[in-house]
PDB file of C-alpha atoms and ligand atoms in Angstrom:
ATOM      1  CA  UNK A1064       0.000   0.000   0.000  1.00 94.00           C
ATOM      2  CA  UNK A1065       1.258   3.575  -0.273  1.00 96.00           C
ATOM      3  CA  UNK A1066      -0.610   6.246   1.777  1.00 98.00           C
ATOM      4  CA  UNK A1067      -0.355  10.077   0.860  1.00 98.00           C
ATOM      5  CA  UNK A1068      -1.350  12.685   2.686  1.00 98.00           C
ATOM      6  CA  UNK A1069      -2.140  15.890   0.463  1.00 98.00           C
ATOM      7  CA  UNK A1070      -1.559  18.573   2.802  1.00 98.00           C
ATOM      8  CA  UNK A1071      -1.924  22.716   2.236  1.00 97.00           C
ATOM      9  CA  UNK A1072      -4.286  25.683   3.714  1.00 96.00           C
ATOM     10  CA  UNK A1073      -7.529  26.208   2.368  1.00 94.00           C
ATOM     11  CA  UNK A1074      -7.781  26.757  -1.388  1.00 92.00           C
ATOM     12  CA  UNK A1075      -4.253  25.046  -2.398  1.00 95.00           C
ATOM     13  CA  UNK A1076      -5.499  22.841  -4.419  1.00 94.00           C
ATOM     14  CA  UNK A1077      -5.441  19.837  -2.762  1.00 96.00           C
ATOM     15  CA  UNK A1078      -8.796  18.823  -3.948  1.00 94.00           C
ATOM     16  CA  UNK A1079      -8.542  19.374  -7.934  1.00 95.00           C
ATOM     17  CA  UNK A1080      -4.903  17.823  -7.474  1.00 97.00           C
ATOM     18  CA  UNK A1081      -6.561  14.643  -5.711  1.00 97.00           C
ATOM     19  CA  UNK A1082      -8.528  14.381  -9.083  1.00 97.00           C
ATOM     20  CA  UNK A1083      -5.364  14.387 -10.816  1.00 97.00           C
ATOM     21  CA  UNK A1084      -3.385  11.887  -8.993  1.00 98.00           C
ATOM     22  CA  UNK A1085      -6.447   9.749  -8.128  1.00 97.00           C
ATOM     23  CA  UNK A1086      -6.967   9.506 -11.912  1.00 96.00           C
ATOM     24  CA  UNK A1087      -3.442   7.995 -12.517  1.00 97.00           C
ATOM     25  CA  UNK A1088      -2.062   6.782  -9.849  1.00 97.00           C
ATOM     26  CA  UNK A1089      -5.238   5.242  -8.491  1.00 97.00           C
ATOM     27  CA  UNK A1090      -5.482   5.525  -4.943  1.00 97.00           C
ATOM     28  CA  UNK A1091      -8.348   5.843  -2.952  1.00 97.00           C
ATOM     29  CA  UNK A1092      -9.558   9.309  -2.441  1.00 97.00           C
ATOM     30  CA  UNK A1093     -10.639  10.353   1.339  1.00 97.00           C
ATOM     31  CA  UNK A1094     -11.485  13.956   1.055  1.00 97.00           C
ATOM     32  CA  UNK A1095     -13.070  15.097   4.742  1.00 97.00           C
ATOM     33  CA  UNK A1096     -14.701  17.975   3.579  1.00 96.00           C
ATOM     34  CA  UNK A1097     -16.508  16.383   0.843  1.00 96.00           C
ATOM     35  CA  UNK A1098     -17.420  13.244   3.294  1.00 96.00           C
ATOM     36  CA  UNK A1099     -18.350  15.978   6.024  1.00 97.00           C
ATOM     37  CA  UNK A1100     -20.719  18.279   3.804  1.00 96.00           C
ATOM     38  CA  UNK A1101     -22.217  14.533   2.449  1.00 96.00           C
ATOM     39  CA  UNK A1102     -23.883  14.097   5.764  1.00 96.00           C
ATOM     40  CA  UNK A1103     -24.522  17.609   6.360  1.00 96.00           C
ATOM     41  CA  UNK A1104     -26.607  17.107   2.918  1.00 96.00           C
ATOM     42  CA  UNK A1105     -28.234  13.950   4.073  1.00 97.00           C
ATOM     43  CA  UNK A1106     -28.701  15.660   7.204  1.00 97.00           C
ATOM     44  CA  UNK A1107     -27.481  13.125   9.194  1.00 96.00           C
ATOM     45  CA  UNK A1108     -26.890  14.034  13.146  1.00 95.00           C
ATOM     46  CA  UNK A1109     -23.296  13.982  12.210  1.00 95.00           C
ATOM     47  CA  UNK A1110     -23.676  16.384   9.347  1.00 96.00           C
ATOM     48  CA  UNK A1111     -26.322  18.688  11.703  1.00 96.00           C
ATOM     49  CA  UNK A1112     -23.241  18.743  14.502  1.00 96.00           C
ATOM     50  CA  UNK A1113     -20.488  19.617  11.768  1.00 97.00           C
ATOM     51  CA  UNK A1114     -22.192  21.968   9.864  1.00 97.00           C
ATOM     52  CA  UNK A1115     -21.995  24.108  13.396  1.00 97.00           C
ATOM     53  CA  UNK A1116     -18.446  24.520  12.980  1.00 97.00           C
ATOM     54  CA  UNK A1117     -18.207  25.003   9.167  1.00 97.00           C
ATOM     55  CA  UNK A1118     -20.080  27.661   9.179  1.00 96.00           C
ATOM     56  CA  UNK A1119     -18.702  29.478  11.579  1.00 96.00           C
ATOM     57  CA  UNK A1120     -14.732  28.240   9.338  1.00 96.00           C
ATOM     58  CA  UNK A1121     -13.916  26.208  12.467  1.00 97.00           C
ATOM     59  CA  UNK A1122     -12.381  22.767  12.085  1.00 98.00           C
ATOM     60  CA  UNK A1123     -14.652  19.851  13.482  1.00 98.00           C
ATOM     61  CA  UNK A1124     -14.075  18.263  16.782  1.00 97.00           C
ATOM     62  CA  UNK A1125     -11.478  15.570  16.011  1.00 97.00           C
ATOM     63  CA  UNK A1126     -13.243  12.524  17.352  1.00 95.00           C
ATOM     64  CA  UNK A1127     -16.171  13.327  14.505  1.00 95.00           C
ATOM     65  CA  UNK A1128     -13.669  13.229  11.947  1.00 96.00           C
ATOM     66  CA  UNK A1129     -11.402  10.764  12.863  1.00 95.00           C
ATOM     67  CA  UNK A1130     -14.228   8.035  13.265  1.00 92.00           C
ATOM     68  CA  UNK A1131     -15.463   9.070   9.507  1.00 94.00           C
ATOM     69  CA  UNK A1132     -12.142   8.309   8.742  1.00 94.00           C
ATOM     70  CA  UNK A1133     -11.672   4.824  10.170  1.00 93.00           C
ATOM     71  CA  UNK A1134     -14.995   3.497   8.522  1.00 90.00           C
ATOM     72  CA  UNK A1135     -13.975   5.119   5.347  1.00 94.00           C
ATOM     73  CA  UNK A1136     -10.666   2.917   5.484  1.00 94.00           C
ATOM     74  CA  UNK A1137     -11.744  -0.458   6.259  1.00 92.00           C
ATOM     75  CA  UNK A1138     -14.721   0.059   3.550  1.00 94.00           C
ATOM     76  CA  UNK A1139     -11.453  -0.205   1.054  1.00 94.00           C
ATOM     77  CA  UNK A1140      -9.251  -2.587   2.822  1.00 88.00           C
ATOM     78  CA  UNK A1141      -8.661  -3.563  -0.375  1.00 92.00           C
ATOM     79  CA  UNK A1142      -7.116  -0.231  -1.803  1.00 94.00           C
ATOM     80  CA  UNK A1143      -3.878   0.675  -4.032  1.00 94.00           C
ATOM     81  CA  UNK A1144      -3.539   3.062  -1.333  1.00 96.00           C
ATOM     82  CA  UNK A1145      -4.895   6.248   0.398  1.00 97.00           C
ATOM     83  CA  UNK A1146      -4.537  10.314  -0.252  1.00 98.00           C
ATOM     84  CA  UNK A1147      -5.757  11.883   2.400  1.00 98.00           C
ATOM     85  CA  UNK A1148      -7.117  15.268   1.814  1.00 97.00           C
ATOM     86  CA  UNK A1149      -8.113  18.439   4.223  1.00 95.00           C
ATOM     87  CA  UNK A1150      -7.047  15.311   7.243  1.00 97.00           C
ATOM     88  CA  UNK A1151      -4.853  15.352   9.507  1.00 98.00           C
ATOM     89  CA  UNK A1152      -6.106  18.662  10.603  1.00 98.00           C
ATOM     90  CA  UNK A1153      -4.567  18.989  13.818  1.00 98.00           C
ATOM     91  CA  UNK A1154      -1.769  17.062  15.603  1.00 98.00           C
ATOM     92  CA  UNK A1155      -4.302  14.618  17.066  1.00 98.00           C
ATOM     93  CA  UNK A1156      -5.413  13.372  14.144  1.00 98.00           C
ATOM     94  CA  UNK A1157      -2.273  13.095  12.483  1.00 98.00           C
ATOM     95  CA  UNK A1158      -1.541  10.488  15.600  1.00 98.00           C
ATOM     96  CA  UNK A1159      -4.341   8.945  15.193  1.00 97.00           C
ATOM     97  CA  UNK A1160      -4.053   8.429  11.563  1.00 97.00           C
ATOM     98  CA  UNK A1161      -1.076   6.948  12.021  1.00 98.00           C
ATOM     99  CA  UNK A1162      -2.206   4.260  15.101  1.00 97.00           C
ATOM    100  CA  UNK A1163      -4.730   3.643  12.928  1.00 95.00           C
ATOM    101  CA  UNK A1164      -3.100   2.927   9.694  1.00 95.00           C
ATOM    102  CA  UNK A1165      -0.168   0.967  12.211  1.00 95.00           C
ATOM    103  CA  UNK A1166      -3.322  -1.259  13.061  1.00 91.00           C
ATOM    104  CA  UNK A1167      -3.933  -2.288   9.970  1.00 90.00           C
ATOM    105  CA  UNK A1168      -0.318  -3.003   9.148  1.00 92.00           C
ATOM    106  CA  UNK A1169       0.567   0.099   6.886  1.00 94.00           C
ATOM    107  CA  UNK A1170       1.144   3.833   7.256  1.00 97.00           C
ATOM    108  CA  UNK A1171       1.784   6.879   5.951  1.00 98.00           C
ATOM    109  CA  UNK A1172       4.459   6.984   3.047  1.00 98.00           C
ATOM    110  CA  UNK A1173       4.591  10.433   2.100  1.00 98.00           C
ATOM    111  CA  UNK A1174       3.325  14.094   2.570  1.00 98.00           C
ATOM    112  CA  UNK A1175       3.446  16.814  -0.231  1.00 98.00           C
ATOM    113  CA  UNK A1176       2.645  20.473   1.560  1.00 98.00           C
ATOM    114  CA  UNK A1177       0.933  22.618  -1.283  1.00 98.00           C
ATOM    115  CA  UNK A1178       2.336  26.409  -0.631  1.00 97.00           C
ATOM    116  CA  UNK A1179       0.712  29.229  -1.987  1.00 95.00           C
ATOM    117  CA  UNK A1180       0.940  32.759  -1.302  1.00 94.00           C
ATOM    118  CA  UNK A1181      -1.964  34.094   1.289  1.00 91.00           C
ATOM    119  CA  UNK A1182      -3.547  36.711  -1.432  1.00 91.00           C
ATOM    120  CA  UNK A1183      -4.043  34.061  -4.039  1.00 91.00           C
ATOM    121  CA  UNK A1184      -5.722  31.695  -1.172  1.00 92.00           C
ATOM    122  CA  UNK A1185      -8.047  34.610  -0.289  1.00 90.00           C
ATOM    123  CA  UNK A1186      -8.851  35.064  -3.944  1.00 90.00           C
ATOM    124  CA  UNK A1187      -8.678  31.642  -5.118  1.00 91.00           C
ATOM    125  CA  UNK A1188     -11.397  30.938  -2.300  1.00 92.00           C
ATOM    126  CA  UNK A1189     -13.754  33.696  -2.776  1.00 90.00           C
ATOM    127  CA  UNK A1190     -13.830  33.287  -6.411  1.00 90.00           C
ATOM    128  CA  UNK A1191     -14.684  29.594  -5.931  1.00 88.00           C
ATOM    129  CA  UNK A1192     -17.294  31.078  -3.697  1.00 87.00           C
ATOM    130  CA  UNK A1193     -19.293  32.293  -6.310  1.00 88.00           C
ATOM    131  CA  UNK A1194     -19.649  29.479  -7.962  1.00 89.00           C
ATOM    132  CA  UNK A1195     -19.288  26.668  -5.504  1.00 84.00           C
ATOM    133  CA  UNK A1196     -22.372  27.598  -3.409  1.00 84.00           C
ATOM    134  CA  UNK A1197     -20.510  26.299  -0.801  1.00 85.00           C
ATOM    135  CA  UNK A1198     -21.634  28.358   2.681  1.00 86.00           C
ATOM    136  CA  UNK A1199     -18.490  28.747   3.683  1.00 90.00           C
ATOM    137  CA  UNK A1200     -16.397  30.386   0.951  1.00 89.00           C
ATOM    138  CA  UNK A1201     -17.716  34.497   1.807  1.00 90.00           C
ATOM    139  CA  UNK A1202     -14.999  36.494   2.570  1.00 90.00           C
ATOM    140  CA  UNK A1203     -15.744  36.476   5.867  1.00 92.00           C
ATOM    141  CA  UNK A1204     -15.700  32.490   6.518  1.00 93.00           C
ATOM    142  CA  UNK A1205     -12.691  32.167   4.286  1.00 93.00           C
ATOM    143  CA  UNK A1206     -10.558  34.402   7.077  1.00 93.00           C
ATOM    144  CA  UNK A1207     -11.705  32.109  10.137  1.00 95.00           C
ATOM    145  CA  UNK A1208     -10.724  29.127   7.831  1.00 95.00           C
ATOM    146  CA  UNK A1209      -7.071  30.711   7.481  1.00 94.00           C
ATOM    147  CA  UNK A1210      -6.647  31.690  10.597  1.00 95.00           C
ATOM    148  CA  UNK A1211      -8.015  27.744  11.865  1.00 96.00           C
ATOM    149  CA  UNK A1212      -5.627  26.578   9.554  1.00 96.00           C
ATOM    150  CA  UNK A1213      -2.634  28.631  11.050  1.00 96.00           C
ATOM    151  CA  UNK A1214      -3.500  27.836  14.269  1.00 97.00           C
ATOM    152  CA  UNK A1215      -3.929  24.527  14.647  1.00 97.00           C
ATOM    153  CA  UNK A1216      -3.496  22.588  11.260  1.00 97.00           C
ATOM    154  CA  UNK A1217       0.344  24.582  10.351  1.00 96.00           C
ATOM    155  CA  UNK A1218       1.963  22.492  12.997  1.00 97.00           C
ATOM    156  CA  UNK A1219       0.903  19.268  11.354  1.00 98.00           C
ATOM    157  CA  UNK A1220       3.533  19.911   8.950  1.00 98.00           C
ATOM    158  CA  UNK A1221       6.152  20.283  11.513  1.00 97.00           C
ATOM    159  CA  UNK A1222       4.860  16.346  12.551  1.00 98.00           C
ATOM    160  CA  UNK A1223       5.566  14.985   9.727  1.00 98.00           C
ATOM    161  CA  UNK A1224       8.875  16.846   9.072  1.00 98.00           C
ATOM    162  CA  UNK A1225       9.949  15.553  12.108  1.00 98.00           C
ATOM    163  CA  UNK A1226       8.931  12.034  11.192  1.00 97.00           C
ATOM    164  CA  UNK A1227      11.022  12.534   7.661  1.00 98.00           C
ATOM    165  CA  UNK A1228       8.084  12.442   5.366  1.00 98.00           C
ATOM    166  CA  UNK A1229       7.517  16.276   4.344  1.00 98.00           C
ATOM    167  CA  UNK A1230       8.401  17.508   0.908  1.00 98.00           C
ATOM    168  CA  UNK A1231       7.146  20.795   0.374  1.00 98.00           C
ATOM    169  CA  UNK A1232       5.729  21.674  -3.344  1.00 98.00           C
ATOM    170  CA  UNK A1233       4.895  24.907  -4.975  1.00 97.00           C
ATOM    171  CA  UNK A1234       1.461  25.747  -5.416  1.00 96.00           C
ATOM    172  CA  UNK A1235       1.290  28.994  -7.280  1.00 94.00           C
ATOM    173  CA  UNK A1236       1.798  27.419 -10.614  1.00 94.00           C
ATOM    174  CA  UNK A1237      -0.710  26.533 -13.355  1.00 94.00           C
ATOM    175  CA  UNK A1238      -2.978  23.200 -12.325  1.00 95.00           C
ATOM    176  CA  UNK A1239      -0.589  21.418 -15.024  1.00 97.00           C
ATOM    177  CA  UNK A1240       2.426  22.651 -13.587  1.00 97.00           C
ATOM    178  CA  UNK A1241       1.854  21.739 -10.189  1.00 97.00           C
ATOM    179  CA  UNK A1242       0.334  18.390 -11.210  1.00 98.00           C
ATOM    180  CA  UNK A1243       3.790  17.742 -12.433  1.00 98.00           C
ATOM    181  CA  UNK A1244       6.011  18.703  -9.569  1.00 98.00           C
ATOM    182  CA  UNK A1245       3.562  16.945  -7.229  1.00 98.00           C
ATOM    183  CA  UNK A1246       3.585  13.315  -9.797  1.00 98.00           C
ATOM    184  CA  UNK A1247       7.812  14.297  -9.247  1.00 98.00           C
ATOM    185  CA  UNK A1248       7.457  13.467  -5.922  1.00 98.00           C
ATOM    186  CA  UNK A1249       5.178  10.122  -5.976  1.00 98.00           C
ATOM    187  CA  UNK A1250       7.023   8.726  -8.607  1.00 97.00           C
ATOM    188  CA  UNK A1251       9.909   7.939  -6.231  1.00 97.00           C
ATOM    189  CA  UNK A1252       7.632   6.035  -4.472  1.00 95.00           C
ATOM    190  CA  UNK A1253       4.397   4.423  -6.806  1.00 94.00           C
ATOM    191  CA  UNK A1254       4.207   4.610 -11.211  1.00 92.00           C
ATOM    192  CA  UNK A1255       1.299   5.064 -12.477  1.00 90.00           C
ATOM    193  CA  UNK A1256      -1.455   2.737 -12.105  1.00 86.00           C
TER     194      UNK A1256
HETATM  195  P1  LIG B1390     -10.900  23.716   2.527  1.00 84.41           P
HETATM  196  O1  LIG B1390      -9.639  22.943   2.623  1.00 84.41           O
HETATM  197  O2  LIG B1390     -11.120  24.277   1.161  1.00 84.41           O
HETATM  198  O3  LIG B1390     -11.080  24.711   3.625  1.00 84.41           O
HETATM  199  P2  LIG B1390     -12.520  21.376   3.137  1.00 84.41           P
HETATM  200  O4  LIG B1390     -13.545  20.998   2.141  1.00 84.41           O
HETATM  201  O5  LIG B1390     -11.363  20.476   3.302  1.00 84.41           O
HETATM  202  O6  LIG B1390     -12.132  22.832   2.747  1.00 84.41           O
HETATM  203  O7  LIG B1390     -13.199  21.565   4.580  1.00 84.41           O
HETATM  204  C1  LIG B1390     -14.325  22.401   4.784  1.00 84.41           C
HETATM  205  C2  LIG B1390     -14.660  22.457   6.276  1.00 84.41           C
HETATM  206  O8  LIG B1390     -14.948  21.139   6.777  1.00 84.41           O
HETATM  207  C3  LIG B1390     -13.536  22.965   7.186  1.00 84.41           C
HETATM  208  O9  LIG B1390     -13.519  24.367   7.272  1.00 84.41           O
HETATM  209  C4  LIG B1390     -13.906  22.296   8.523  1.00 84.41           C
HETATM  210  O10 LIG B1390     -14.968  22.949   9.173  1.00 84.41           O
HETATM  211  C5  LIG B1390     -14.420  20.939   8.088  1.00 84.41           C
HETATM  212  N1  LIG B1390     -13.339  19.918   8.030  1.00 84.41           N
HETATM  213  C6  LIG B1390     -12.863  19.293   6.915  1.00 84.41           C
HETATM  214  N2  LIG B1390     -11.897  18.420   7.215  1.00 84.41           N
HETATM  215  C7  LIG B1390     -11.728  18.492   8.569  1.00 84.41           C
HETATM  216  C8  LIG B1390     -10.867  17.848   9.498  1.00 84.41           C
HETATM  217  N3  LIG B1390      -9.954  16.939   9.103  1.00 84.41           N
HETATM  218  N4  LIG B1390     -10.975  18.186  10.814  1.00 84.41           N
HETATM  219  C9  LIG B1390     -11.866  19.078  11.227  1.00 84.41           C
HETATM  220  N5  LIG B1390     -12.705  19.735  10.414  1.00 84.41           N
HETATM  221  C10 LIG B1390     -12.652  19.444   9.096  1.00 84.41           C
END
């Protein structure tokens, strides 16, 4: 198995690049926005507690996410592999990604950190806004969602440096571009599929 994380602040990318490398490298995608706004769709009591907090741009409480995420794994025990996307979010869940992935014999191979420069996130985000209907992309929201992001999800990066798994990437190129550097990185690990 080979597990990626794809990790940046809001707006990097990370979930048009998922496309990309799910679509050759074929890994499983775990995206836990898109799971999270699924059950606030289906209105699910899950969904009705997390749409609290992304409203508001606040990051879900961990144990929420992290049991989304555990389900979500052993429904593909069977997987190429995992790219984790908008998770870890925090330090806890990074830990308990990787006891979790440990459990099932496997873990985390690599993490690519998208960086982009803070105006284009703003931007990028509120443009998406106007199309995404997504709730959360007003200017307003998008501000709490950077700031959440440097407060508690910026030191995840630091975890995984310190575990020797973080290559940064740069995320102010053209989809393409970045597509490439990112594919760069994997290849030393996992050709395509
Ligand atoms: P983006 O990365 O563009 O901000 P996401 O779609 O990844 O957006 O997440 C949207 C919202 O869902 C976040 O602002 C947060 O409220 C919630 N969320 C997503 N993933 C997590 C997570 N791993 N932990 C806590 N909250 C999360």
């Amino acid at each position: 198995m080979f597990n990626l994380v794809l990790f940046g602040p809001p707006g990097s990318g990370k979930g048009t690049q998922s496309e990309n490398i799910v679509s050759i490298y074929k890994l499983e995608h775990i995206s836990t926005g898109d799971l999270l706004r699924n059950e606030v769709k289906n209105q699910t009591p899950l969904g009705v507690e997390a749409k609290k907090y992304m409203d508001q741009g606040l990051l879900v409480p961990d144990e929420v996410v992290i049991g989304m995420i555990s389900s979500k794994i052993d429904e593909n025990a069977d997987a190429r592999g995992f790219i984790f996307d908008g998770f870890p979010r925090t330090e806890a869940q990074a830990e308990a990604l990787d006891k979790l992935l440990e459990f099932k014999n496997t873990k985390i191979n690599l993490v690519l950190s998208l960086i982009v420069s803070e105006p284009d996130l703003i931007n990028r985000l509120i443009s998406r806004g106007e199309t995404s209907g997504r709730s959360d992309d007003t200017e307003e929201v998008v501000i709490k969602r950077i700031k959440e992001y440097h407060s508690k999800t910026a030191p995840v990066a630091n975890y995984y440096k310190e575990h020797g798994k973080l290559e940064d990437v740069n995320g102010n190129h053209s989809i393409n571009e970045t597509f490439k550097l990112l594919s760069n990185q994997i290849n030393k690990y996992l050709l395509p599929a």
